[in-house]
């Protein structure tokens, strides 16, 4: 049984920096000695394309992992010594449709991860911009959720729905799931709006701190990922910012984020792993559906945001 630590990088809002963060936080962590596996769970396959991985007739990917019992290690593509990618080489939207009636469909990825002895320290899952079955699989498999946010005036829109989904998955299938933190991406340093949105997000999460909600210990990362064109250029060069331009703001920011991540979360990973190995909850197939327990309401959207 694998005890690898699994983190879902998710926000159903499109274009907020999920893939860029999965790739470059992963690469920065790999550079710090962690053996990292990046899972592309998005039918758009941006992470797979980012690394220039091409579909071949023999290449297995997440579609096969989810629909055909293919082990993760058979789909794994080694990128460099500490980075492995599980690519999306066949449209995962088809998997979502095919699995619609399958028993235990939300827990397939979790089963694949736990049934193998995987050599990774961390698995980062790049989620699609939706809260469908693929994202549910990521939330069921993960111990933590990282939420990238873009600090513009609609940043908090949809966050309540995401947190409700996290809460539901925690109640039904993954009792130790928590929101580890929020990462500001494409940050415009020095603008008033960015400052206001950061304040709103702080208040949003502060109102839940200390309670039972999965986001009550969410860490608002001090490291902000500044807008940096080099980050947008990386995919067309098939590499990460760490190799593409190590002296860029993008490389600096993701290295600082990895430092902050390790300091904030990996210190308690031994304790976390102990808890994970104790929990093996098997639930009926239709776990994510009608509610039978008191939901934990996400905090209200601040008035500044709601007024936009
Ligand atoms: N800090 C940044 N500076 C400049 N460009 C960025 C930055 N972060 C991401 N981008 C660019 O913004 C676009 C959206 O980023 P990304 O693909 O990471 O978002 P996403 O949340 O994964 O999107 P989707 O929801 O479509 O999967 C990409 O073109 C990416 O290269
Ligand atoms: Mg993406």
Tab-separated table of C-alpha atoms and ligand atoms in Angstrom:
chain	number	residue	atom	x	y	z
A	1	UNK	CA	0.000	0.000	0.000
A	2	UNK	CA	1.271	3.391	-0.951
A	3	UNK	CA	1.537	6.207	1.606
A	4	UNK	CA	2.482	8.901	-0.865
A	5	UNK	CA	1.152	12.347	-0.071
A	6	UNK	CA	-1.365	13.490	-2.650
A	7	UNK	CA	-2.342	17.093	-3.305
A	8	UNK	CA	-5.138	18.260	-5.594
A	9	UNK	CA	-4.521	21.621	-7.244
A	10	UNK	CA	-7.983	22.766	-8.028
A	11	UNK	CA	-10.298	25.662	-8.806
A	12	UNK	CA	-13.232	25.250	-11.148
A	13	UNK	CA	-12.536	28.705	-12.493
A	14	UNK	CA	-10.564	28.492	-15.728
A	15	UNK	CA	-7.168	30.038	-16.368
A	16	UNK	CA	-6.199	30.850	-12.776
A	17	UNK	CA	-2.795	29.111	-12.805
A	18	UNK	CA	-3.573	25.488	-11.836
A	19	UNK	CA	-1.438	23.864	-14.527
A	20	UNK	CA	1.377	26.410	-14.272
A	21	UNK	CA	1.454	25.854	-10.506
A	22	UNK	CA	1.334	22.056	-10.742
A	23	UNK	CA	4.226	22.044	-13.213
A	24	UNK	CA	6.443	24.664	-11.602
A	25	UNK	CA	5.748	24.009	-7.921
A	26	UNK	CA	6.359	20.346	-8.758
A	27	UNK	CA	9.616	21.181	-10.527
A	28	UNK	CA	10.777	23.408	-7.659
A	29	UNK	CA	10.013	20.645	-5.138
A	30	UNK	CA	11.849	18.156	-7.352
A	31	UNK	CA	14.832	20.518	-7.352
A	32	UNK	CA	14.740	20.413	-3.555
A	33	UNK	CA	15.089	16.643	-3.573
A	34	UNK	CA	11.462	15.514	-3.493
A	35	UNK	CA	10.444	12.746	-5.834
A	36	UNK	CA	7.366	14.247	-7.466
A	37	UNK	CA	4.650	12.760	-9.646
A	38	UNK	CA	2.391	15.113	-11.623
A	39	UNK	CA	-0.986	13.768	-12.700
A	40	UNK	CA	-2.771	15.389	-15.614
A	41	UNK	CA	-6.460	14.962	-14.797
A	42	UNK	CA	-7.656	17.588	-17.248
A	43	UNK	CA	-9.186	16.590	-20.614
A	44	UNK	CA	-7.520	19.713	-22.058
A	45	UNK	CA	-4.203	17.889	-21.397
A	46	UNK	CA	-2.297	21.133	-20.883
A	47	UNK	CA	0.154	19.617	-18.417
A	48	UNK	CA	0.880	16.749	-20.803
A	49	UNK	CA	1.446	19.227	-23.640
A	50	UNK	CA	3.558	21.412	-21.372
A	51	UNK	CA	6.092	18.582	-21.230
A	52	UNK	CA	5.751	17.822	-24.944
A	53	UNK	CA	4.472	14.296	-24.275
A	54	UNK	CA	2.890	12.944	-27.423
A	55	UNK	CA	0.227	10.293	-27.751
A	56	UNK	CA	1.503	7.107	-29.347
A	57	UNK	CA	-0.430	3.921	-30.051
A	58	UNK	CA	1.246	2.186	-27.131
A	59	UNK	CA	1.270	5.022	-24.611
A	60	UNK	CA	-1.091	4.557	-21.651
A	61	UNK	CA	-2.450	7.565	-19.801
A	62	UNK	CA	-5.005	8.668	-17.237
A	63	UNK	CA	-7.851	7.440	-19.447
A	64	UNK	CA	-6.518	3.879	-19.137
A	65	UNK	CA	-5.814	4.318	-15.422
A	66	UNK	CA	-9.414	5.359	-14.806
A	67	UNK	CA	-11.256	3.081	-17.205
A	68	UNK	CA	-9.092	-0.026	-17.663
A	69	UNK	CA	-7.397	-0.748	-14.332
A	70	UNK	CA	-4.050	0.289	-15.797
A	71	UNK	CA	-1.561	0.793	-12.957
A	72	UNK	CA	-0.186	4.320	-12.566
A	73	UNK	CA	3.348	3.038	-12.997
A	74	UNK	CA	2.472	1.675	-16.450
A	75	UNK	CA	1.249	5.100	-17.546
A	76	UNK	CA	4.157	6.959	-15.936
A	77	UNK	CA	6.490	9.031	-18.119
A	78	UNK	CA	9.849	9.959	-16.597
A	79	UNK	CA	10.725	13.591	-17.320
A	80	UNK	CA	13.838	13.960	-15.194
A	81	UNK	CA	15.142	11.989	-12.198
A	82	UNK	CA	12.674	13.478	-9.704
A	83	UNK	CA	9.722	14.260	-11.989
A	84	UNK	CA	7.257	11.749	-13.376
A	85	UNK	CA	4.131	12.656	-15.326
A	86	UNK	CA	0.992	10.574	-15.692
A	87	UNK	CA	-0.246	12.074	-18.943
A	88	UNK	CA	-3.638	12.615	-20.439
A	89	UNK	CA	-3.193	11.200	-23.940
A	90	UNK	CA	-6.786	10.219	-24.747
A	91	UNK	CA	-9.597	12.667	-24.113
A	92	UNK	CA	-10.479	12.246	-20.453
A	93	UNK	CA	-13.914	13.692	-21.103
A	94	UNK	CA	-14.707	10.257	-22.571
A	95	UNK	CA	-13.672	8.625	-19.295
A	96	UNK	CA	-16.030	10.929	-17.440
A	97	UNK	CA	-18.926	9.768	-19.643
A	98	UNK	CA	-17.955	6.078	-19.568
A	99	UNK	CA	-17.685	6.040	-15.795
A	100	UNK	CA	-20.985	7.821	-15.208
A	101	UNK	CA	-22.750	4.631	-14.087
A	102	UNK	CA	-19.776	2.766	-12.594
A	103	UNK	CA	-19.778	1.604	-8.984
A	104	UNK	CA	-17.308	3.555	-6.854
A	105	UNK	CA	-16.567	5.892	-9.716
A	106	UNK	CA	-15.327	8.711	-7.450
A	107	UNK	CA	-12.696	6.472	-5.866
A	108	UNK	CA	-10.926	4.952	-8.848
A	109	UNK	CA	-7.884	7.231	-8.693
A	110	UNK	CA	-7.622	6.802	-4.952
A	111	UNK	CA	-7.655	3.013	-5.405
A	112	UNK	CA	-4.982	3.210	-8.102
A	113	UNK	CA	-2.767	5.317	-5.819
A	114	UNK	CA	-3.234	3.216	-2.699
A	115	UNK	CA	-2.969	-0.213	-4.286
A	116	UNK	CA	0.521	0.302	-5.690
A	117	UNK	CA	3.766	0.927	-3.880
A	118	UNK	CA	4.720	4.198	-5.513
A	119	UNK	CA	8.200	5.665	-5.149
A	120	UNK	CA	7.034	9.298	-4.965
A	121	UNK	CA	7.144	11.685	-2.006
A	122	UNK	CA	4.389	13.839	-3.457
A	123	UNK	CA	1.716	13.505	-6.102
A	124	UNK	CA	0.324	16.779	-7.459
A	125	UNK	CA	-2.918	16.504	-9.414
A	126	UNK	CA	-3.718	19.141	-12.025
A	127	UNK	CA	-7.529	19.334	-12.031
A	128	UNK	CA	-9.825	20.483	-14.835
A	129	UNK	CA	-11.793	23.731	-14.513
A	130	UNK	CA	-14.974	21.984	-13.365
A	131	UNK	CA	-16.348	20.160	-10.344
A	132	UNK	CA	-17.262	16.989	-12.239
A	133	UNK	CA	-16.257	13.376	-11.751
A	134	UNK	CA	-12.576	13.942	-12.543
A	135	UNK	CA	-12.221	16.592	-9.846
A	136	UNK	CA	-14.161	14.379	-7.422
A	137	UNK	CA	-11.619	11.625	-8.087
A	138	UNK	CA	-8.827	14.066	-7.264
A	139	UNK	CA	-10.546	15.173	-4.040
A	140	UNK	CA	-11.207	11.574	-3.009
A	141	UNK	CA	-7.556	10.647	-3.575
A	142	UNK	CA	-5.949	13.730	-1.999
A	143	UNK	CA	-5.031	14.523	1.565
A	144	UNK	CA	-4.955	18.227	0.770
A	145	UNK	CA	-6.262	20.781	-1.656
A	146	UNK	CA	-4.309	23.780	-2.919
A	147	UNK	CA	-6.400	26.522	-4.513
A	148	UNK	CA	-4.736	28.879	-6.976
A	149	UNK	CA	-6.553	32.213	-7.190
A	150	UNK	CA	-6.091	35.108	-9.521
A	151	UNK	CA	-6.494	38.367	-7.575
A	152	UNK	CA	-9.055	40.073	-9.729
A	153	UNK	CA	-12.486	41.239	-8.739
A	154	UNK	CA	-14.218	37.920	-9.393
A	155	UNK	CA	-11.583	35.891	-7.530
A	156	UNK	CA	-13.964	34.615	-4.898
A	157	UNK	CA	-16.780	33.828	-7.264
A	158	UNK	CA	-17.323	30.090	-7.198
A	159	UNK	CA	-15.081	29.567	-4.171
A	160	UNK	CA	-18.108	28.789	-1.977
A	161	UNK	CA	-19.164	26.025	-4.360
A	162	UNK	CA	-15.649	24.585	-4.424
A	163	UNK	CA	-15.478	24.578	-0.618
A	164	UNK	CA	-18.917	22.944	-0.392
A	165	UNK	CA	-17.698	20.197	-2.717
A	166	UNK	CA	-14.572	19.694	-0.579
A	167	UNK	CA	-16.780	19.543	2.478
A	168	UNK	CA	-19.101	16.978	0.879
A	169	UNK	CA	-16.226	14.761	-0.233
A	170	UNK	CA	-14.754	14.934	3.260
A	171	UNK	CA	-18.036	13.874	4.838
A	172	UNK	CA	-18.712	11.029	2.437
A	173	UNK	CA	-15.472	9.544	1.177
A	174	UNK	CA	-12.330	11.202	2.443
A	175	UNK	CA	-12.537	12.137	6.139
A	176	UNK	CA	-9.053	13.644	6.377
A	177	UNK	CA	-9.325	15.920	3.350
A	178	UNK	CA	-8.489	19.544	4.047
A	179	UNK	CA	-7.829	22.763	2.215
A	180	UNK	CA	-4.121	23.289	2.747
A	181	UNK	CA	-3.919	26.708	1.226
A	182	UNK	CA	-4.564	29.427	-1.272
A	183	UNK	CA	-1.923	30.593	-3.748
A	184	UNK	CA	-2.205	33.924	-5.526
A	185	UNK	CA	-1.137	33.558	-9.128
A	186	UNK	CA	-0.584	36.160	-11.852
A	187	UNK	CA	-0.226	38.700	-9.072
A	188	UNK	CA	0.101	42.360	-10.035
A	189	UNK	CA	2.379	43.763	-7.370
A	190	UNK	CA	1.466	47.175	-6.029
A	191	UNK	CA	-2.047	47.448	-7.432
A	192	UNK	CA	-4.833	48.440	-5.084
A	193	UNK	CA	-7.163	45.792	-6.435
A	194	UNK	CA	-4.713	42.945	-5.729
A	195	UNK	CA	-4.312	44.208	-2.160
A	196	UNK	CA	-8.075	44.381	-1.686
A	197	UNK	CA	-8.647	40.885	-3.025
A	198	UNK	CA	-5.927	39.462	-0.763
A	199	UNK	CA	-7.673	41.142	2.176
A	200	UNK	CA	-11.046	39.717	1.128
A	201	UNK	CA	-9.594	36.228	0.862
A	202	UNK	CA	-7.962	36.545	4.284
A	203	UNK	CA	-11.279	37.594	5.811
A	204	UNK	CA	-13.085	34.852	3.918
A	205	UNK	CA	-10.868	32.165	5.462
A	206	UNK	CA	-10.361	33.867	8.834
A	207	UNK	CA	-14.094	33.603	9.434
A	208	UNK	CA	-13.696	29.793	9.401
A	209	UNK	CA	-10.449	29.464	11.336
A	210	UNK	CA	-10.586	27.241	14.386
A	211	UNK	CA	-13.847	25.553	13.340
A	212	UNK	CA	-14.479	22.094	11.919
A	213	UNK	CA	-14.561	23.086	8.298
A	214	UNK	CA	-11.975	21.462	5.969
A	215	UNK	CA	-10.643	24.946	5.216
A	216	UNK	CA	-10.303	26.083	8.844
A	217	UNK	CA	-6.495	25.708	8.744
A	218	UNK	CA	-6.041	27.011	5.217
A	219	UNK	CA	-2.724	28.777	4.760
A	220	UNK	CA	-2.798	31.927	2.659
A	221	UNK	CA	0.612	31.648	1.029
A	222	UNK	CA	2.757	34.730	1.558
A	223	UNK	CA	4.578	33.930	-1.662
A	224	UNK	CA	2.672	35.412	-4.564
A	225	UNK	CA	3.329	34.232	-8.081
A	226	UNK	CA	3.867	37.436	-10.007
A	227	UNK	CA	2.713	37.808	-13.564
A	228	UNK	CA	5.754	36.835	-15.598
A	229	UNK	CA	5.754	36.231	-19.327
A	230	UNK	CA	8.508	33.623	-18.969
A	231	UNK	CA	6.014	31.347	-17.243
A	232	UNK	CA	3.682	31.611	-20.231
A	233	UNK	CA	6.577	30.853	-22.597
A	234	UNK	CA	7.676	27.636	-20.872
A	235	UNK	CA	5.081	25.244	-22.376
A	236	UNK	CA	6.167	25.967	-25.939
A	237	UNK	CA	9.713	24.991	-24.908
A	238	UNK	CA	8.500	21.765	-23.289
A	239	UNK	CA	10.110	22.524	-19.958
A	240	UNK	CA	9.665	24.111	-16.542
A	241	UNK	CA	10.626	27.619	-15.474
A	242	UNK	CA	13.456	26.190	-13.379
A	243	UNK	CA	15.239	25.121	-16.548
A	244	UNK	CA	13.834	27.639	-19.005
A	245	UNK	CA	14.847	30.782	-17.124
A	246	UNK	CA	16.179	30.134	-13.629
A	247	UNK	CA	16.771	33.832	-12.956
A	248	UNK	CA	13.227	34.958	-13.876
A	249	UNK	CA	10.650	36.194	-11.378
A	250	UNK	CA	8.626	33.097	-12.222
A	251	UNK	CA	11.448	30.745	-11.193
A	252	UNK	CA	12.118	32.801	-8.051
A	253	UNK	CA	8.461	32.795	-7.048
A	254	UNK	CA	7.897	29.084	-7.539
A	255	UNK	CA	11.121	28.302	-5.635
A	256	UNK	CA	9.922	30.510	-2.774
A	257	UNK	CA	6.499	28.852	-2.907
A	258	UNK	CA	8.118	25.411	-2.672
A	259	UNK	CA	10.133	26.572	0.348
A	260	UNK	CA	7.027	27.925	2.021
A	261	UNK	CA	5.097	24.770	1.156
A	262	UNK	CA	7.764	22.507	2.649
A	263	UNK	CA	8.053	24.642	5.783
A	264	UNK	CA	4.284	24.828	6.292
A	265	UNK	CA	3.221	21.306	5.402
A	266	UNK	CA	5.910	18.762	5.092
A	267	UNK	CA	7.036	19.205	8.690
A	268	UNK	CA	3.839	17.479	9.781
A	269	UNK	CA	3.808	14.875	7.001
A	270	UNK	CA	4.845	11.983	9.235
A	271	UNK	CA	1.838	12.637	11.435
A	272	UNK	CA	-0.330	13.050	8.339
A	273	UNK	CA	0.848	9.737	6.878
A	274	UNK	CA	0.076	7.950	10.128
A	275	UNK	CA	-3.474	9.244	10.000
A	276	UNK	CA	-3.889	8.336	6.345
A	277	UNK	CA	-2.846	4.754	6.844
A	278	UNK	CA	-5.446	4.371	9.591
A	279	UNK	CA	-8.273	5.549	7.388
A	280	UNK	CA	-9.599	3.199	4.737
A	281	UNK	CA	-13.194	4.117	4.398
A	282	UNK	CA	-15.248	2.181	1.857
A	283	UNK	CA	-18.521	3.838	1.026
A	284	UNK	CA	-21.333	2.888	-1.330
A	285	UNK	CA	-21.044	3.971	-4.945
A	286	UNK	CA	-23.276	6.992	-4.887
A	287	UNK	CA	-21.525	8.780	-2.083
A	288	UNK	CA	-21.531	12.157	-3.689
A	289	UNK	CA	-25.183	12.894	-4.131
A	290	UNK	CA	-27.892	13.660	-1.626
A	291	UNK	CA	-26.787	14.929	1.756
A	292	UNK	CA	-27.391	12.971	4.939
A	293	UNK	CA	-25.218	14.939	7.320
A	294	UNK	CA	-25.112	18.545	8.390
A	295	UNK	CA	-23.058	20.426	5.841
A	296	UNK	CA	-20.446	22.910	6.979
A	297	UNK	CA	-21.363	26.115	5.220
A	298	UNK	CA	-18.532	27.934	3.503
A	299	UNK	CA	-17.942	31.469	4.744
A	300	UNK	CA	-19.924	34.221	3.064
A	301	UNK	CA	-18.409	36.160	0.202
A	302	UNK	CA	-17.254	39.543	1.544
A	303	UNK	CA	-19.401	42.511	0.607
A	304	UNK	CA	-16.584	44.106	-1.423
A	305	UNK	CA	-16.641	41.042	-3.669
A	306	UNK	CA	-20.377	40.575	-3.741
A	307	UNK	CA	-20.877	44.189	-4.721
A	308	UNK	CA	-18.898	43.802	-7.967
B	1	LIG	N1	2.303	33.999	-13.264
B	1	LIG	C1	1.982	33.999	-14.564
B	1	LIG	N2	2.427	34.989	-15.374
B	1	LIG	C2	2.098	35.013	-16.691
B	1	LIG	N3	1.339	34.109	-17.289
B	1	LIG	C3	0.865	33.075	-16.531
B	1	LIG	C4	1.166	32.970	-15.142
B	1	LIG	N4	0.552	31.863	-14.655
B	1	LIG	C5	-0.091	31.302	-15.689
B	1	LIG	N5	0.090	32.027	-16.816
B	1	LIG	C6	-0.494	31.776	-18.151
B	1	LIG	O1	-1.896	31.975	-18.024
B	1	LIG	C7	-2.614	30.975	-18.744
B	1	LIG	C8	-3.503	30.187	-17.761
B	1	LIG	O2	-2.673	29.529	-16.834
B	1	LIG	P1	-2.880	27.982	-16.486
B	1	LIG	O3	-3.007	27.189	-17.736
B	1	LIG	O4	-1.840	27.585	-15.524
B	1	LIG	O5	-4.293	28.089	-15.774
B	1	LIG	P2	-5.298	26.879	-15.423
B	1	LIG	O6	-6.012	27.269	-14.185
B	1	LIG	O7	-4.578	25.593	-15.446
B	1	LIG	O8	-6.275	26.946	-16.685
B	1	LIG	P3	-7.425	25.867	-17.031
B	1	LIG	O9	-8.540	26.150	-16.072
B	1	LIG	O10	-7.786	26.154	-18.461
B	1	LIG	O11	-6.843	24.516	-16.840
B	1	LIG	C9	-1.560	30.126	-19.436
B	1	LIG	O12	-1.385	30.612	-20.724
B	1	LIG	C10	-0.304	30.349	-18.605
B	1	LIG	O13	0.885	30.188	-19.363
B	2	LIG	MG1	-4.983	23.857	-16.537
